[in-house]
Coordinates of N, CA and C and ligand atoms in Angstrom, one line a residue:
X690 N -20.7 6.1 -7.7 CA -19.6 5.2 -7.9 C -18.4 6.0 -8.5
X691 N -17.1 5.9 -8.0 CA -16.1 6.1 -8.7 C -15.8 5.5 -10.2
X692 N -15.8 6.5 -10.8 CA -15.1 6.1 -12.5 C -13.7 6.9 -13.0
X693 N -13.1 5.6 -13.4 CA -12.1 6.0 -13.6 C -11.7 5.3 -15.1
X694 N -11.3 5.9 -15.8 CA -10.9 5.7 -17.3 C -9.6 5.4 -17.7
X695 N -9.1 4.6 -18.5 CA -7.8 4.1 -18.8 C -7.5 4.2 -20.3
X696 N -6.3 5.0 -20.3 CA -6.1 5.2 -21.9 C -4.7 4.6 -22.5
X697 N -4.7 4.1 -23.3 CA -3.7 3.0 -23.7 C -3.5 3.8 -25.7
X698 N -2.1 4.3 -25.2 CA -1.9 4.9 -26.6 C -1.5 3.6 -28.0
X699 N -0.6 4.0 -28.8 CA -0.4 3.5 -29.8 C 0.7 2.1 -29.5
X700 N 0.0 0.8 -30.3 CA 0.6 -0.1 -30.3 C 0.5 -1.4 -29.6
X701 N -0.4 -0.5 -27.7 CA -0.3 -1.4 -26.8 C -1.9 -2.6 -27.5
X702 N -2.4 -2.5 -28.5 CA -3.0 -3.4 -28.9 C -2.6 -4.3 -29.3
X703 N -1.4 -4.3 -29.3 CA -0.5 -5.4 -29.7 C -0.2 -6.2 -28.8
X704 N -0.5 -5.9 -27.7 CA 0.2 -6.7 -26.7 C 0.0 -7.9 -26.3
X705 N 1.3 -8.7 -26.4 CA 1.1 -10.3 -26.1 C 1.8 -11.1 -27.3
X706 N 2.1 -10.0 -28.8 CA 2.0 -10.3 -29.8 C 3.7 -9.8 -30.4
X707 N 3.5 -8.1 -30.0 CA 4.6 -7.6 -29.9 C 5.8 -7.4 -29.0
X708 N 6.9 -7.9 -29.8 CA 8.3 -7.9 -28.9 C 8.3 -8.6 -27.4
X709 N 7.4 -9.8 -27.5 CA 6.7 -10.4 -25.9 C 8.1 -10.7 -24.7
X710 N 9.6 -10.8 -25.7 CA 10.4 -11.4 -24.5 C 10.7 -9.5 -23.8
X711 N 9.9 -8.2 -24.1 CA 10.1 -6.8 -23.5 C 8.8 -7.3 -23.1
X712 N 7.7 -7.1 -23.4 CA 6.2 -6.4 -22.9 C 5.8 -7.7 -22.4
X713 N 5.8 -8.6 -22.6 CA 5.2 -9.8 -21.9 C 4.4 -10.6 -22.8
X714 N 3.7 -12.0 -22.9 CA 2.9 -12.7 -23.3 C 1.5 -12.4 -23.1
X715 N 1.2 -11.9 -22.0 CA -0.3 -11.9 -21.7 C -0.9 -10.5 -23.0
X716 N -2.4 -10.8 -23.4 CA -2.7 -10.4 -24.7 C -3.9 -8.9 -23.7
X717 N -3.5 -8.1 -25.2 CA -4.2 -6.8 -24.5 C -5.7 -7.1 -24.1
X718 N -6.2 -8.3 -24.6 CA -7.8 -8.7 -24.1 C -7.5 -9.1 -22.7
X719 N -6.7 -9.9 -22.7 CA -6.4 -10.2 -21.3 C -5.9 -9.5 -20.3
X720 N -5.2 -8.1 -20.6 CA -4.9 -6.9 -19.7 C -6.1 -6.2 -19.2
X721 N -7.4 -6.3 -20.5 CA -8.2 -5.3 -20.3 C -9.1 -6.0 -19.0
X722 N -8.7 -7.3 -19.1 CA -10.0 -8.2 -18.5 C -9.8 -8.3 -16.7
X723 N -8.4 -8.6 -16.7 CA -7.8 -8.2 -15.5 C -8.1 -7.4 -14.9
X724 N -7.8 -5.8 -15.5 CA -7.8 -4.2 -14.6 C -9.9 -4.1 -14.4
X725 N -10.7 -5.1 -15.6 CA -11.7 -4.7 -15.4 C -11.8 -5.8 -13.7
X726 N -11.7 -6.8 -14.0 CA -11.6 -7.4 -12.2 C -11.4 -6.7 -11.3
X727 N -10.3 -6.0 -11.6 CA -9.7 -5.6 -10.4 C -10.4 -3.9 -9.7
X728 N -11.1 -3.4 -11.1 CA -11.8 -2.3 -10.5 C -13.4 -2.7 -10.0
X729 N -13.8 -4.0 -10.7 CA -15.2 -4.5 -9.7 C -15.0 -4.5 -8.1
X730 N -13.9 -5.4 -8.1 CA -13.3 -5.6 -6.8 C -13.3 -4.5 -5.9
X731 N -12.2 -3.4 -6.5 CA -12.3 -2.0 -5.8 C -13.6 -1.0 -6.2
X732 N -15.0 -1.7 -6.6 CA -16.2 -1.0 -6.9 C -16.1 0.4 -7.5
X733 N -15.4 0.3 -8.3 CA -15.3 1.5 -9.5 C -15.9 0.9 -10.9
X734 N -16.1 2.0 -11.4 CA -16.6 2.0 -13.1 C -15.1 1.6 -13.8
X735 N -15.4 1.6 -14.8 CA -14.2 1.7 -15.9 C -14.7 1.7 -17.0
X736 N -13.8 2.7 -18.0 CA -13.9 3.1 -19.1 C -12.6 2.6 -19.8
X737 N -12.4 1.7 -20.6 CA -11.5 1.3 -21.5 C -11.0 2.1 -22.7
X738 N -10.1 2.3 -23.2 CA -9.5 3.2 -24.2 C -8.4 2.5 -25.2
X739 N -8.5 2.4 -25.8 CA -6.8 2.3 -27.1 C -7.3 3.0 -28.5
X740 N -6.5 3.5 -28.8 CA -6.2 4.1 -29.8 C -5.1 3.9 -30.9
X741 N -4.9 4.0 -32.1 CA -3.4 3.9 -32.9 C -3.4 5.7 -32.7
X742 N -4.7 6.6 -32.8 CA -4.4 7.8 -33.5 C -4.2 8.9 -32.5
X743 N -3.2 10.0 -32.9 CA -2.6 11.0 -31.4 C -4.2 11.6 -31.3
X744 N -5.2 12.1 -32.5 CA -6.3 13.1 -32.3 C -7.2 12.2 -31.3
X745 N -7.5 10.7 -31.8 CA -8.3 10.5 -31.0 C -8.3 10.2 -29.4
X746 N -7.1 10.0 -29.1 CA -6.2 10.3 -28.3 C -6.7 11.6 -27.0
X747 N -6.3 12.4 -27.8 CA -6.8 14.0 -27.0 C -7.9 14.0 -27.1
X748 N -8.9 13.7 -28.1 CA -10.2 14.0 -28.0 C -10.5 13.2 -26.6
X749 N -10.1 12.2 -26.2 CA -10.8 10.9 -25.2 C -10.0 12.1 -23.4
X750 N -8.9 12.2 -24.0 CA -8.5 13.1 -22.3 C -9.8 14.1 -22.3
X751 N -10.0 14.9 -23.4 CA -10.4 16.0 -22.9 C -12.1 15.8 -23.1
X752 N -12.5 14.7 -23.3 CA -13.8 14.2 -23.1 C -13.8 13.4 -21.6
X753 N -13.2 13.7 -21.1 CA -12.9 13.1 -19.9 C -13.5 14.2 -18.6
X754 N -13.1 15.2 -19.1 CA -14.4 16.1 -17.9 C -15.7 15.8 -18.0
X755 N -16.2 15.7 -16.4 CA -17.5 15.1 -16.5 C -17.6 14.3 -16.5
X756 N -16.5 13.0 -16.5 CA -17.0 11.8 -17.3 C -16.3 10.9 -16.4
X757 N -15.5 11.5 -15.8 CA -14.4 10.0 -14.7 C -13.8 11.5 -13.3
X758 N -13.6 10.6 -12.8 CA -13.0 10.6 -11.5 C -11.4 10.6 -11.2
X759 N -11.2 10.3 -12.4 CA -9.4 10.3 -12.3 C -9.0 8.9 -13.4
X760 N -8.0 8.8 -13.5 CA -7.4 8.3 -14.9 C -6.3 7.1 -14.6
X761 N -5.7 6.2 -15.6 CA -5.1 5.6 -15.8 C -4.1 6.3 -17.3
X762 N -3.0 6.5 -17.2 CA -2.4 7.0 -18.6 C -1.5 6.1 -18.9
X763 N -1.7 5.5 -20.4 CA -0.1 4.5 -21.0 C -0.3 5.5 -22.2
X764 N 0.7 6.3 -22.2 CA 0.5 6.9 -23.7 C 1.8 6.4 -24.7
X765 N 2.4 5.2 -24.0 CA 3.2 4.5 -25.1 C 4.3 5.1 -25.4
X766 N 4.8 5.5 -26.9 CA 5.3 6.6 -27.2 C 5.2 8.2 -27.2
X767 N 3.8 8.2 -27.3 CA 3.5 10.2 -26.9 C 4.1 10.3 -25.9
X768 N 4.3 9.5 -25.2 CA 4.4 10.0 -23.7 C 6.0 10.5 -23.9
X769 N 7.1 10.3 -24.7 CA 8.4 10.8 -25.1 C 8.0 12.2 -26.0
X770 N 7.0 12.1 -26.5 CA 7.4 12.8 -28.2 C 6.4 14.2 -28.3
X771 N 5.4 14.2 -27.6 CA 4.1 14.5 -28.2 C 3.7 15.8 -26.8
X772 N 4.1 17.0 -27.5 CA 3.7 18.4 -26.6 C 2.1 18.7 -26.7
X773 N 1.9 18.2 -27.6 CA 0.0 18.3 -28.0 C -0.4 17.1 -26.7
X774 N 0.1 16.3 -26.3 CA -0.1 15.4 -25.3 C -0.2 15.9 -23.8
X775 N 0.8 16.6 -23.5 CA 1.7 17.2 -22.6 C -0.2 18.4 -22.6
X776 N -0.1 19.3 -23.7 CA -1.3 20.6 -23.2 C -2.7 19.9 -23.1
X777 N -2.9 18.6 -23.5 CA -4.0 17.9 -23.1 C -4.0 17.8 -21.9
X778 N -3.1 16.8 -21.4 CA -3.0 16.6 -19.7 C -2.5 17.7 -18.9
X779 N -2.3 19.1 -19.4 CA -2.4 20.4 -18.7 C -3.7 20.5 -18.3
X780 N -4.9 20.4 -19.3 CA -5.9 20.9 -19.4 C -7.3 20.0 -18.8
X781 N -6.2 19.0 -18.4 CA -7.2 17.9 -17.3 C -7.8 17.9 -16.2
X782 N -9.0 17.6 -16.2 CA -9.4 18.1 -14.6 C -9.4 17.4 -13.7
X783 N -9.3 16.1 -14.1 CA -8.5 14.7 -12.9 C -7.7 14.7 -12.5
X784 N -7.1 14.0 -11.8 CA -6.0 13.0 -11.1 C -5.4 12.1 -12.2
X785 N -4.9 11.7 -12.4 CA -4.0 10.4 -13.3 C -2.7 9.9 -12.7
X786 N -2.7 8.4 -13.1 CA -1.6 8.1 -12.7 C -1.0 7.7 -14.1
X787 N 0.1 7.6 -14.4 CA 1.1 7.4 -15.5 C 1.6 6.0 -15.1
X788 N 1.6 4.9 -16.5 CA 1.5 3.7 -16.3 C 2.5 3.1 -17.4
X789 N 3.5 2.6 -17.1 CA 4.2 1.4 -18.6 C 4.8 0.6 -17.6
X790 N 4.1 -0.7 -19.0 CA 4.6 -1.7 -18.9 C 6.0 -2.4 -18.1
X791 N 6.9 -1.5 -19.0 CA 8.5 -1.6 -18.8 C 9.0 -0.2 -17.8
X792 N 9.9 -0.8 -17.4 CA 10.6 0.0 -16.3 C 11.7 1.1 -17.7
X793 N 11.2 2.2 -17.9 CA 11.8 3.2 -18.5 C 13.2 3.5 -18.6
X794 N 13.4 3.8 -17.2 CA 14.6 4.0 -17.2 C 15.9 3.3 -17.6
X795 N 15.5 1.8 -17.4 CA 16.2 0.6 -17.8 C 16.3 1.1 -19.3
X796 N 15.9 1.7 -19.8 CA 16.0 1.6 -21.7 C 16.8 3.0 -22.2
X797 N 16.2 2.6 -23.6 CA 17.3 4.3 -24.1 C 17.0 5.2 -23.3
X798 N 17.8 6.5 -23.9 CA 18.0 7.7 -22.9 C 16.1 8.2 -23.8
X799 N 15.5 8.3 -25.0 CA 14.9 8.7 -25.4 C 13.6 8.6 -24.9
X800 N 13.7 7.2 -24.0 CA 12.3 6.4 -23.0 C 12.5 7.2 -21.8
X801 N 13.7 7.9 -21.7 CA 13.3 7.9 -20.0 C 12.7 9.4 -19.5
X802 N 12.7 10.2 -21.1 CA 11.5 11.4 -20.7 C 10.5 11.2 -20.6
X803 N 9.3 11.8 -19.5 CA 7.8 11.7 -20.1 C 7.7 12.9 -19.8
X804 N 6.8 13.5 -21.0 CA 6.6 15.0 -21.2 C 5.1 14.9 -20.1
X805 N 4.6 13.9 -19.3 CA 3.6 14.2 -18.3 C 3.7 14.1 -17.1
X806 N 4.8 13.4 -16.6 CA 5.5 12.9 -15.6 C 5.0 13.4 -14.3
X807 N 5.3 15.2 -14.5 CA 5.1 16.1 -13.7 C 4.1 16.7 -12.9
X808 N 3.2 15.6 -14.3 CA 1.5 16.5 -13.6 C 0.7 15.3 -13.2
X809 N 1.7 13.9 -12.9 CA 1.1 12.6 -12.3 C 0.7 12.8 -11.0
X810 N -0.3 12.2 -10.2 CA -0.2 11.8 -8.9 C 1.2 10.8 -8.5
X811 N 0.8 9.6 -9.3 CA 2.3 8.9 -9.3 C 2.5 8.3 -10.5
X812 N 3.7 7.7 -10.6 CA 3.9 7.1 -11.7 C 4.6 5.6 -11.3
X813 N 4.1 4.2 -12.2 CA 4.3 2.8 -12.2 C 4.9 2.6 -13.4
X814 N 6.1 1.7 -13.5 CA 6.9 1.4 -14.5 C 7.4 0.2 -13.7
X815 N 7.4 -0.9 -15.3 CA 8.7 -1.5 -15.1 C 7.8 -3.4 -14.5
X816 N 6.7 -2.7 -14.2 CA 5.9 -4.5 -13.3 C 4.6 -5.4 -14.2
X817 N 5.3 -5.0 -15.9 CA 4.4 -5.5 -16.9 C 2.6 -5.4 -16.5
X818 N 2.1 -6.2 -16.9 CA 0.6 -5.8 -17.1 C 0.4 -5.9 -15.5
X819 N 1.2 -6.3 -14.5 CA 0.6 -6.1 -13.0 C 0.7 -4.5 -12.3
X820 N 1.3 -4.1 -13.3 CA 1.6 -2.5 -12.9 C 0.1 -1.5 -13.5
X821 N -0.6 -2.2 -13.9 CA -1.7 -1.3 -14.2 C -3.0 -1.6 -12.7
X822 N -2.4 -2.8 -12.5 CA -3.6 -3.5 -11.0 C -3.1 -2.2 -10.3
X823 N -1.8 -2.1 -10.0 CA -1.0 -1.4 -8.9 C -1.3 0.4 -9.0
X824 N -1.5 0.1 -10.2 CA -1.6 2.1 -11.0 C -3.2 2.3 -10.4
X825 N -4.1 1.0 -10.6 CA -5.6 1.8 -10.0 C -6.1 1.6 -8.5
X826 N -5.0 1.0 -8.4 CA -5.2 0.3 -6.5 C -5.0 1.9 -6.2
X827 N -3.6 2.4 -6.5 CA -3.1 3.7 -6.2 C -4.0 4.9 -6.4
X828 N -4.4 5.2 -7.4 CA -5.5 5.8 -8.2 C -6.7 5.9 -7.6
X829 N -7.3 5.0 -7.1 CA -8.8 4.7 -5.9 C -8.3 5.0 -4.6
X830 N -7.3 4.8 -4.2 CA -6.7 5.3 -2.9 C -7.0 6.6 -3.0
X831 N -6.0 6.8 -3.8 CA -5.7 8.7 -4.3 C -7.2 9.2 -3.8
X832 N -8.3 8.7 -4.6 CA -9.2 9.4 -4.8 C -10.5 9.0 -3.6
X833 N -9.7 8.6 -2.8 CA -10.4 8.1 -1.4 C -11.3 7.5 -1.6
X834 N -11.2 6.3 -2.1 CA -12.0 5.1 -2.1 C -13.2 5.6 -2.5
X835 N -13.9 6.9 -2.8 CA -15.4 6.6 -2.9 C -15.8 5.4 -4.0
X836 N -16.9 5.2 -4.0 CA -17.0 4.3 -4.5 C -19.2 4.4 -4.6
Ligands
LIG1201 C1 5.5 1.8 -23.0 C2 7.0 2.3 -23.1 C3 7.1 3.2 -24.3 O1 8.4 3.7 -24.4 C4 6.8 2.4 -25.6 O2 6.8 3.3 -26.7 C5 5.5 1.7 -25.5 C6 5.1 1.0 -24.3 C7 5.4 0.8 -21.8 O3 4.3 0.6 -21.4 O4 6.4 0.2 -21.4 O5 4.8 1.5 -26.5 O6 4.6 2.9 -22.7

């Protein structure tokens, strides 16, 4: 079976809670509960992830060889800030797709870098918690449906 792992950096535990008229109402249990549907559906594994902390963070990408088939990335804020982020996902041996909530661009100039951007298969922004359905539909495609 395909396994694929989803990592949700700092904050997105808030979600449903925090700033809801940006990120939306629906609650990060209920995000998790969804993408898990949606990868039965597409007969993949899933491996759930959040973190507040950057280390444990990297530790989970680079525990990730051997261990998944390709990835889901929300790294939140790292995803602007964080070069230790950036040499993790150098050092990855999957596929990943790059995932937020909010459409980036629409926002400051500071959101609209992602220091991983480059090394995505693709990247989804902008279609709240239905952009993560869309991130592993893409992602199982990517990785040719085994299953
Ligand atoms: C986010 C966008 C980031 O800029 C922000 O720091 C987040 C969430 C998103 O999913 O839209 O925490 O990654």
């Amino acid at each position: 079976m395909t396994r694929v792992a989803v990592l949700n950096g700092p904050n997105l535990d808030l979600l449903g809670v925090r700033e809801p008229e940006r990120y939306g109402r629906t609650t990060f249990a209920e995000l998790e509960a969804l993408v898990r549907r949606e990868a039965e559906a597409l007969g993949v594994t899933l491996a759930w992830h959040q973190t507040n902390h950057e280390g444990v963070f990297l530790d989970t990408l680079r525990d990730l060889r051997g261990a998944a088939d390709g990835c889901l990335i929300n790294a939140a804020a790292w995803t602007h800030t964080s070069l230790a982020l950036r040499d993790a996902v150098l050092a990855l041996p999957v596929p990943f797709v790059e995932v937020h909530l909010t459409n980036l661009f629409a926002r400051e100039a500071e959101r609209q870098r992602s220091l991983i951007a480059d090394r995505a298969v693709g990247f989804v922004c902008g279609f709240g918690v239905r952009g993560y359905v869309h991130a592993l539909r893409a992602l199982v495609e990517h990785l040719g449906g085994r299953s």
